[in-house]
Amino acid sequence: MDFHPTDEQAEAAALAARIFRDLATHERLAAAGTGSDAELWKALTAAGLTAAVEDVGLLGLVLLLEEQGRTTAQVPYAATCVYGILPVAAHGSAGQRARLLPALGSGEAIATGAFPARGRITASPDGRLTGTAPVVPWLRDATHVLVPDADRALWLVRTDAPGVGTPRVETTAPWSAGSLVLAGAEAERLGGAAAHDAVLASARTAFAGLQAGVCAGSLARAVEYTSTREQFGRPLSTNQGVMLRAADAHMDTEAIRVTAYEAAWRIDEGLPAREHALTAAWWASEAGKRVVHAGQHLHGGMGADLDHPVHRHFLWGRQLDAYLGCGSELLAELGALLSDHAAPEGGQA
């Protein structure tokens, strides 16, 4: 694996970092409440950072999402890329690509995904979907939803189509979420079970990259706070317990980042990566929780202030812990996958 980003990936990440840093301020995030920041979304799409995902690949997207996570910027960037641009580019027909990719790249269309499927949605022979996905992030912003049915086929549904309901749902993190209710809704097929597995692996990897940024931002705030806050005449950061807690959080953050990079690189290279995506997602879930808890605890009493910026990292970290499977679920899936690989052909393990 090559850990060095291409010039194009590095330039895109630097541009994203500048836009997120300038616009995703604490004041603007507080004003956005549980919704999205329309001005920030417009700035990202105008800079070409949504359309660029086709060129920079999943690894490039992971780098970009790290920058979003550092600021907990409230835009449907990850969802539109992993449930819209990348699957349409990889699995869509020529007509679907020509119709959907320009709109998704410009921000005119916004995508999200009703993952994980859990077999709640069924498709009729004529491509009409029925069922409910209880919580779909960014659904209140979305124009299109990527929906897996009980057979793991993928369908694109317009949120304004007849038979589609999107009642509001509030989650731990402010992700403009909703519940997707389908009652014979018309849909267009995007791919079968193989496409479903590819999208799920990419989504898990991308959201692990987002978690790496959330954790890095939380830790950076904790380092700044403990370096300036004094107790008994010296900075809190000189306390051995504080240093050890911060060091553990740093190692956890790096583990999330490295496993996400590896999974993304393998997917971009067309190599088997399902277990690598599960590993990245497991680190994002388990280590992510530890890091955002540490970041809040290292702020002492300030960490209990719901209006403090570090609390947003705590909420995002907890939400990402559960999204696409919590740690125990991911570990069970990974164990079953490794067991299947280890089983001798035609016999039992």
Coordinates of C-alpha atoms in Angstrom, one line a residue:
M1 CA 0.0 0.0 0.0
D2 CA 1.2 3.5 -0.8
F3 CA 0.3 5.9 2.0
H4 CA 1.3 9.0 0.0
P5 CA -1.7 10.8 -1.6
T6 CA -1.4 11.9 -5.2
D7 CA -1.0 15.6 -6.0
E8 CA -4.6 15.8 -7.0
Q9 CA -5.8 14.2 -3.7
A10 CA -3.5 16.4 -1.6
E11 CA -4.7 19.6 -3.4
A12 CA -8.4 18.6 -3.0
A13 CA -7.8 17.9 0.8
A14 CA -6.1 21.2 1.3
L15 CA -8.9 23.1 -0.5
A16 CA -11.5 21.2 1.6
A17 CA -9.6 22.0 4.8
R18 CA -9.6 25.7 4.0
I19 CA -13.3 25.8 3.2
F20 CA -14.3 23.9 6.3
R21 CA -12.0 25.9 8.5
D22 CA -13.4 29.2 7.1
L23 CA -17.1 28.4 7.1
A24 CA -17.7 25.6 9.6
T25 CA -17.2 27.9 12.6
H26 CA -18.7 27.3 16.0
E27 CA -21.1 30.2 15.6
R28 CA -22.3 29.0 12.2
L29 CA -22.7 25.4 13.4
A30 CA -24.7 26.5 16.4
A31 CA -26.9 28.6 14.2
A32 CA -27.6 25.6 11.9
G33 CA -29.2 23.7 14.7
T34 CA -30.0 20.2 13.5
G35 CA -30.1 21.2 9.8
S36 CA -27.5 21.5 7.1
D37 CA -25.4 24.6 6.2
A38 CA -26.7 25.5 2.7
E39 CA -24.0 28.2 2.2
L40 CA -21.2 25.7 3.1
W41 CA -22.7 23.1 0.8
K42 CA -22.8 25.6 -2.0
A43 CA -19.2 26.5 -1.4
L44 CA -18.1 22.8 -1.5
T45 CA -19.9 22.1 -4.8
A46 CA -18.9 25.4 -6.4
A47 CA -15.2 24.5 -5.6
G48 CA -15.7 21.2 -7.4
L49 CA -15.1 19.0 -4.4
T50 CA -18.2 16.9 -4.8
A51 CA -17.7 16.2 -8.5
A52 CA -13.9 15.6 -7.9
V53 CA -14.7 12.4 -6.0
E54 CA -15.0 10.6 -9.3
D55 CA -11.3 11.5 -10.0
V56 CA -9.7 11.3 -6.5
G57 CA -11.4 7.9 -5.7
L58 CA -12.4 6.5 -2.3
L59 CA -9.0 7.2 -0.8
G60 CA -9.3 10.9 -1.9
L61 CA -12.8 11.0 -0.4
V62 CA -11.5 9.6 2.9
L63 CA -8.9 12.5 3.0
L64 CA -11.7 15.0 2.3
L65 CA -14.0 13.5 5.0
E66 CA -11.2 13.8 7.5
E67 CA -11.3 17.5 7.0
Q68 CA -15.0 17.6 7.4
G69 CA -14.8 15.6 10.6
R70 CA -12.3 17.9 12.2
T71 CA -14.9 20.7 12.1
T72 CA -18.0 18.5 12.3
A73 CA -19.3 20.5 9.3
Q74 CA -23.1 20.0 8.8
V75 CA -23.3 19.1 5.1
P76 CA -24.4 15.9 3.3
Y77 CA -21.0 15.4 1.8
A78 CA -20.2 11.8 2.8
A79 CA -23.8 10.6 2.0
T80 CA -23.9 12.2 -1.4
C81 CA -20.5 10.8 -2.4
V82 CA -20.9 7.2 -1.1
Y83 CA -24.6 6.7 -1.9
G84 CA -24.7 8.9 -5.0
I85 CA -21.6 9.7 -7.0
L86 CA -19.5 6.6 -6.4
P87 CA -22.2 3.9 -6.9
V88 CA -23.8 5.6 -9.9
A89 CA -20.3 6.0 -11.5
A90 CA -19.4 2.3 -10.8
H91 CA -22.8 0.5 -11.2
G92 CA -25.1 2.9 -13.1
S93 CA -26.0 2.5 -16.8
A94 CA -24.8 5.0 -19.3
G95 CA -28.1 6.8 -19.1
Q96 CA -28.1 6.9 -15.3
R97 CA -24.5 8.3 -15.3
A98 CA -25.3 11.0 -17.8
R99 CA -28.5 12.0 -16.0
L100 CA -27.4 11.8 -12.4
L101 CA -23.7 12.5 -12.1
P102 CA -23.8 16.2 -13.3
A103 CA -26.6 17.0 -10.8
L104 CA -24.9 15.2 -7.9
G105 CA -21.6 16.9 -8.7
S106 CA -23.1 20.4 -8.8
G107 CA -25.1 19.9 -5.6
E108 CA -28.4 20.2 -7.5
A109 CA -29.1 16.6 -6.4
I110 CA -28.3 15.3 -2.9
A111 CA -28.1 11.6 -2.2
T112 CA -28.3 9.4 0.9
G113 CA -28.6 5.7 1.7
A114 CA -31.0 3.6 3.7
F115 CA -28.2 1.4 5.1
P116 CA -27.9 -1.0 6.8
A117 CA -30.8 -2.8 5.0
R118 CA -31.8 -5.4 7.7
G119 CA -34.4 -6.8 5.2
R120 CA -37.0 -4.2 5.9
I121 CA -37.8 -3.2 2.3
T122 CA -39.1 -5.4 -0.4
A123 CA -39.4 -4.9 -4.2
S124 CA -42.2 -6.0 -6.4
P125 CA -41.5 -7.5 -9.9
D126 CA -42.2 -4.1 -11.5
G127 CA -39.7 -2.3 -9.3
R128 CA -42.0 -0.8 -6.6
L129 CA -40.7 -0.7 -3.1
T130 CA -42.5 -1.1 0.2
G131 CA -41.1 -1.0 3.7
T132 CA -39.5 1.4 6.2
A133 CA -36.0 2.4 7.1
P134 CA -36.3 3.9 10.6
V135 CA -33.4 6.3 10.5
V136 CA -31.7 7.7 7.3
P137 CA -29.1 10.4 7.8
W138 CA -29.4 13.6 5.7
L139 CA -32.8 12.3 4.4
R140 CA -34.4 15.8 4.9
D141 CA -31.9 17.2 2.4
A142 CA -31.9 14.4 -0.1
T143 CA -33.4 14.3 -3.5
H144 CA -32.5 10.6 -4.0
V145 CA -32.1 7.7 -1.6
L146 CA -30.1 4.5 -2.4
V147 CA -32.3 1.7 -1.0
P148 CA -31.2 -2.0 -0.6
D149 CA -34.1 -4.5 -0.7
A150 CA -34.4 -7.8 1.1
D151 CA -32.4 -9.5 -1.7
R152 CA -29.6 -6.9 -1.5
A153 CA -30.4 -5.4 -4.8
L154 CA -29.9 -1.6 -5.0
W155 CA -32.6 0.9 -6.0
L156 CA -32.7 4.6 -6.4
V157 CA -35.8 6.4 -5.1
R158 CA -36.7 10.0 -5.5
T159 CA -37.8 11.6 -2.2
D160 CA -40.5 13.5 -4.0
A161 CA -42.0 10.5 -5.7
P162 CA -45.5 9.2 -4.9
G163 CA -45.5 6.6 -2.1
V164 CA -42.4 8.1 -0.4
G165 CA -42.6 9.5 3.1
T166 CA -39.7 11.2 5.0
P167 CA -40.9 12.1 8.5
R168 CA -38.4 13.9 10.6
V169 CA -36.2 12.0 13.1
E170 CA -33.7 13.5 15.6
T171 CA -30.5 11.5 16.2
T172 CA -27.6 12.0 18.5
A173 CA -25.7 14.1 16.0
P174 CA -27.4 16.8 13.9
W175 CA -27.6 14.9 10.6
S176 CA -31.0 16.2 9.2
A177 CA -32.2 12.6 9.6
G178 CA -35.6 11.2 8.7
S179 CA -37.5 7.9 8.5
L180 CA -38.0 6.5 5.0
V181 CA -41.5 5.2 4.5
L182 CA -42.1 3.5 1.2
A183 CA -45.6 2.4 0.0
G184 CA -45.3 1.0 -3.5
A185 CA -42.8 3.7 -4.4
E186 CA -41.4 3.7 -8.0
A187 CA -37.7 3.1 -8.1
E188 CA -34.9 2.5 -10.7
R189 CA -32.6 -0.4 -10.2
L190 CA -28.9 0.3 -9.9
G191 CA -27.3 -3.1 -9.2
G192 CA -27.5 -6.5 -7.6
A193 CA -26.0 -8.1 -4.5
A194 CA -22.4 -7.5 -5.6
A195 CA -23.1 -3.8 -6.1
H196 CA -24.7 -3.7 -2.6
D197 CA -21.7 -5.3 -1.0
A198 CA -19.3 -2.9 -2.8
V199 CA -21.4 0.1 -1.7
L200 CA -21.5 -1.1 1.9
A201 CA -17.8 -1.6 2.0
S202 CA -17.2 1.9 0.5
A203 CA -19.6 3.5 3.0
R204 CA -18.0 1.9 6.0
T205 CA -14.6 3.0 4.8
A206 CA -15.7 6.5 4.1
F207 CA -17.5 7.0 7.4
A208 CA -14.4 5.6 9.2
G209 CA -12.5 8.4 7.5
L210 CA -15.0 10.9 8.8
Q211 CA -14.6 9.4 12.3
A212 CA -10.8 9.8 12.0
G213 CA -11.4 13.5 11.4
V214 CA -13.9 13.8 14.3
C215 CA -11.4 12.2 16.6
A216 CA -8.5 14.3 15.4
G217 CA -10.6 17.4 15.9
S218 CA -11.6 16.4 19.4
L219 CA -8.0 15.6 20.4
A220 CA -6.7 18.9 19.0
R221 CA -9.2 20.8 21.1
A222 CA -8.2 18.8 24.2
V223 CA -4.5 19.4 23.6
E224 CA -5.1 23.1 23.2
Y225 CA -7.2 23.3 26.3
T226 CA -4.8 21.3 28.6
S227 CA -1.8 23.3 27.3
T228 CA -3.3 26.6 28.3
R229 CA -5.4 25.7 31.4
E230 CA -3.3 25.8 34.5
Q231 CA -3.7 23.9 37.8
F232 CA -1.4 24.4 40.8
G233 CA 0.7 26.8 38.7
R234 CA 1.4 24.6 35.7
P235 CA -0.5 23.6 32.5
L236 CA -2.7 20.5 32.8
S237 CA -0.8 19.0 29.9
T238 CA 2.2 18.5 32.2
N239 CA 0.2 16.0 34.3
Q240 CA 1.3 12.5 33.6
G241 CA -2.3 11.2 33.6
V242 CA -3.3 13.8 31.1
M243 CA -0.4 13.0 28.8
L244 CA -1.1 9.3 28.9
R245 CA -4.8 9.8 28.1
A246 CA -4.0 12.0 25.2
A247 CA -1.3 9.6 23.9
D248 CA -3.8 6.7 24.0
A249 CA -6.3 8.9 22.1
H250 CA -3.7 9.7 19.5
M251 CA -2.9 6.1 18.9
D252 CA -6.5 5.2 18.6
T253 CA -7.1 8.0 16.1
E254 CA -4.1 6.8 14.0
A255 CA -5.5 3.3 14.0
I256 CA -8.8 4.5 12.6
R257 CA -7.0 6.6 10.0
V258 CA -4.6 3.9 8.8
T259 CA -7.2 1.1 8.6
A260 CA -9.5 3.5 6.6
Y261 CA -6.6 4.4 4.3
E262 CA -5.8 0.7 3.6
A263 CA -9.4 -0.2 3.0
A264 CA -9.9 2.7 0.6
W265 CA -6.7 2.0 -1.3
R266 CA -7.6 -1.6 -1.8
I267 CA -11.1 -0.7 -3.0
D268 CA -9.6 1.8 -5.4
E269 CA -7.2 -0.8 -6.7
G270 CA -9.9 -3.4 -7.2
L271 CA -8.5 -5.7 -4.6
P272 CA -10.6 -7.8 -2.1
A273 CA -11.4 -5.4 0.7
R274 CA -14.5 -6.5 2.6
E275 CA -12.6 -7.6 5.7
H276 CA -10.5 -4.4 5.5
A277 CA -13.6 -2.2 5.4
L278 CA -15.0 -4.1 8.4
T279 CA -11.7 -3.7 10.3
A280 CA -11.7 0.1 9.6
A281 CA -15.4 0.3 10.7
W282 CA -14.6 -1.6 13.9
W283 CA -11.8 0.7 14.8
A284 CA -14.0 3.7 14.0
S285 CA -16.7 2.4 16.3
E286 CA -14.7 1.1 19.2
A287 CA -11.7 3.5 19.2
G288 CA -13.8 6.4 18.1
K289 CA -15.9 6.1 21.3
R290 CA -12.8 6.1 23.4
V291 CA -11.3 9.2 21.7
V292 CA -14.4 11.4 21.9
H293 CA -14.9 10.4 25.5
A294 CA -11.3 11.2 26.3
G295 CA -11.6 14.6 24.5
Q296 CA -14.5 15.5 26.6
H297 CA -13.0 14.3 29.9
L298 CA -9.7 16.2 29.2
H299 CA -11.8 19.4 29.2
G300 CA -12.8 18.8 32.8
G301 CA -15.8 20.7 33.8
M302 CA -15.9 22.5 30.5
G303 CA -16.5 19.2 28.8
A304 CA -19.9 19.0 30.5
D305 CA -21.0 22.3 28.7
L306 CA -23.4 21.3 25.9
D307 CA -22.5 24.5 24.1
H308 CA -18.8 23.9 24.1
P309 CA -17.4 22.9 20.6
V310 CA -15.9 19.7 22.0
H311 CA -19.4 18.4 22.8
R312 CA -20.2 18.3 19.0
H313 CA -17.2 15.9 18.5
F314 CA -18.6 13.8 21.3
L315 CA -22.1 13.6 19.7
W316 CA -20.7 12.9 16.2
G317 CA -18.3 10.2 17.6
R318 CA -21.2 8.5 19.4
Q319 CA -23.4 8.6 16.3
L320 CA -20.7 7.2 14.0
D321 CA -20.1 4.5 16.6
A322 CA -23.6 3.1 15.8
Y323 CA -23.9 3.9 12.2
L324 CA -23.6 1.0 9.8
G325 CA -23.1 -1.4 12.7
C326 CA -21.7 -1.0 16.2
G327 CA -18.5 -2.6 17.2
S328 CA -19.9 -6.0 18.4
E329 CA -21.9 -6.4 15.2
L330 CA -19.0 -5.6 13.0
L331 CA -16.7 -8.0 14.9
A332 CA -19.3 -10.8 14.6
E333 CA -19.5 -10.1 10.8
L334 CA -15.8 -10.0 10.5
G335 CA -15.3 -13.2 12.4
A336 CA -17.9 -15.0 10.3
L337 CA -16.2 -13.8 7.1
L338 CA -12.7 -14.9 8.3
S339 CA -14.2 -18.3 9.4
D340 CA -15.7 -18.8 5.9
H341 CA -12.3 -18.0 4.3
A342 CA -10.5 -20.5 6.6
A343 CA -13.0 -23.3 5.9
P344 CA -11.5 -26.0 3.6
E345 CA -13.1 -26.4 0.2
G346 CA -16.1 -28.8 0.3
G347 CA -15.8 -29.4 4.0
Q348 CA -16.1 -27.8 7.4
A349 CA -13.6 -25.7 9.2

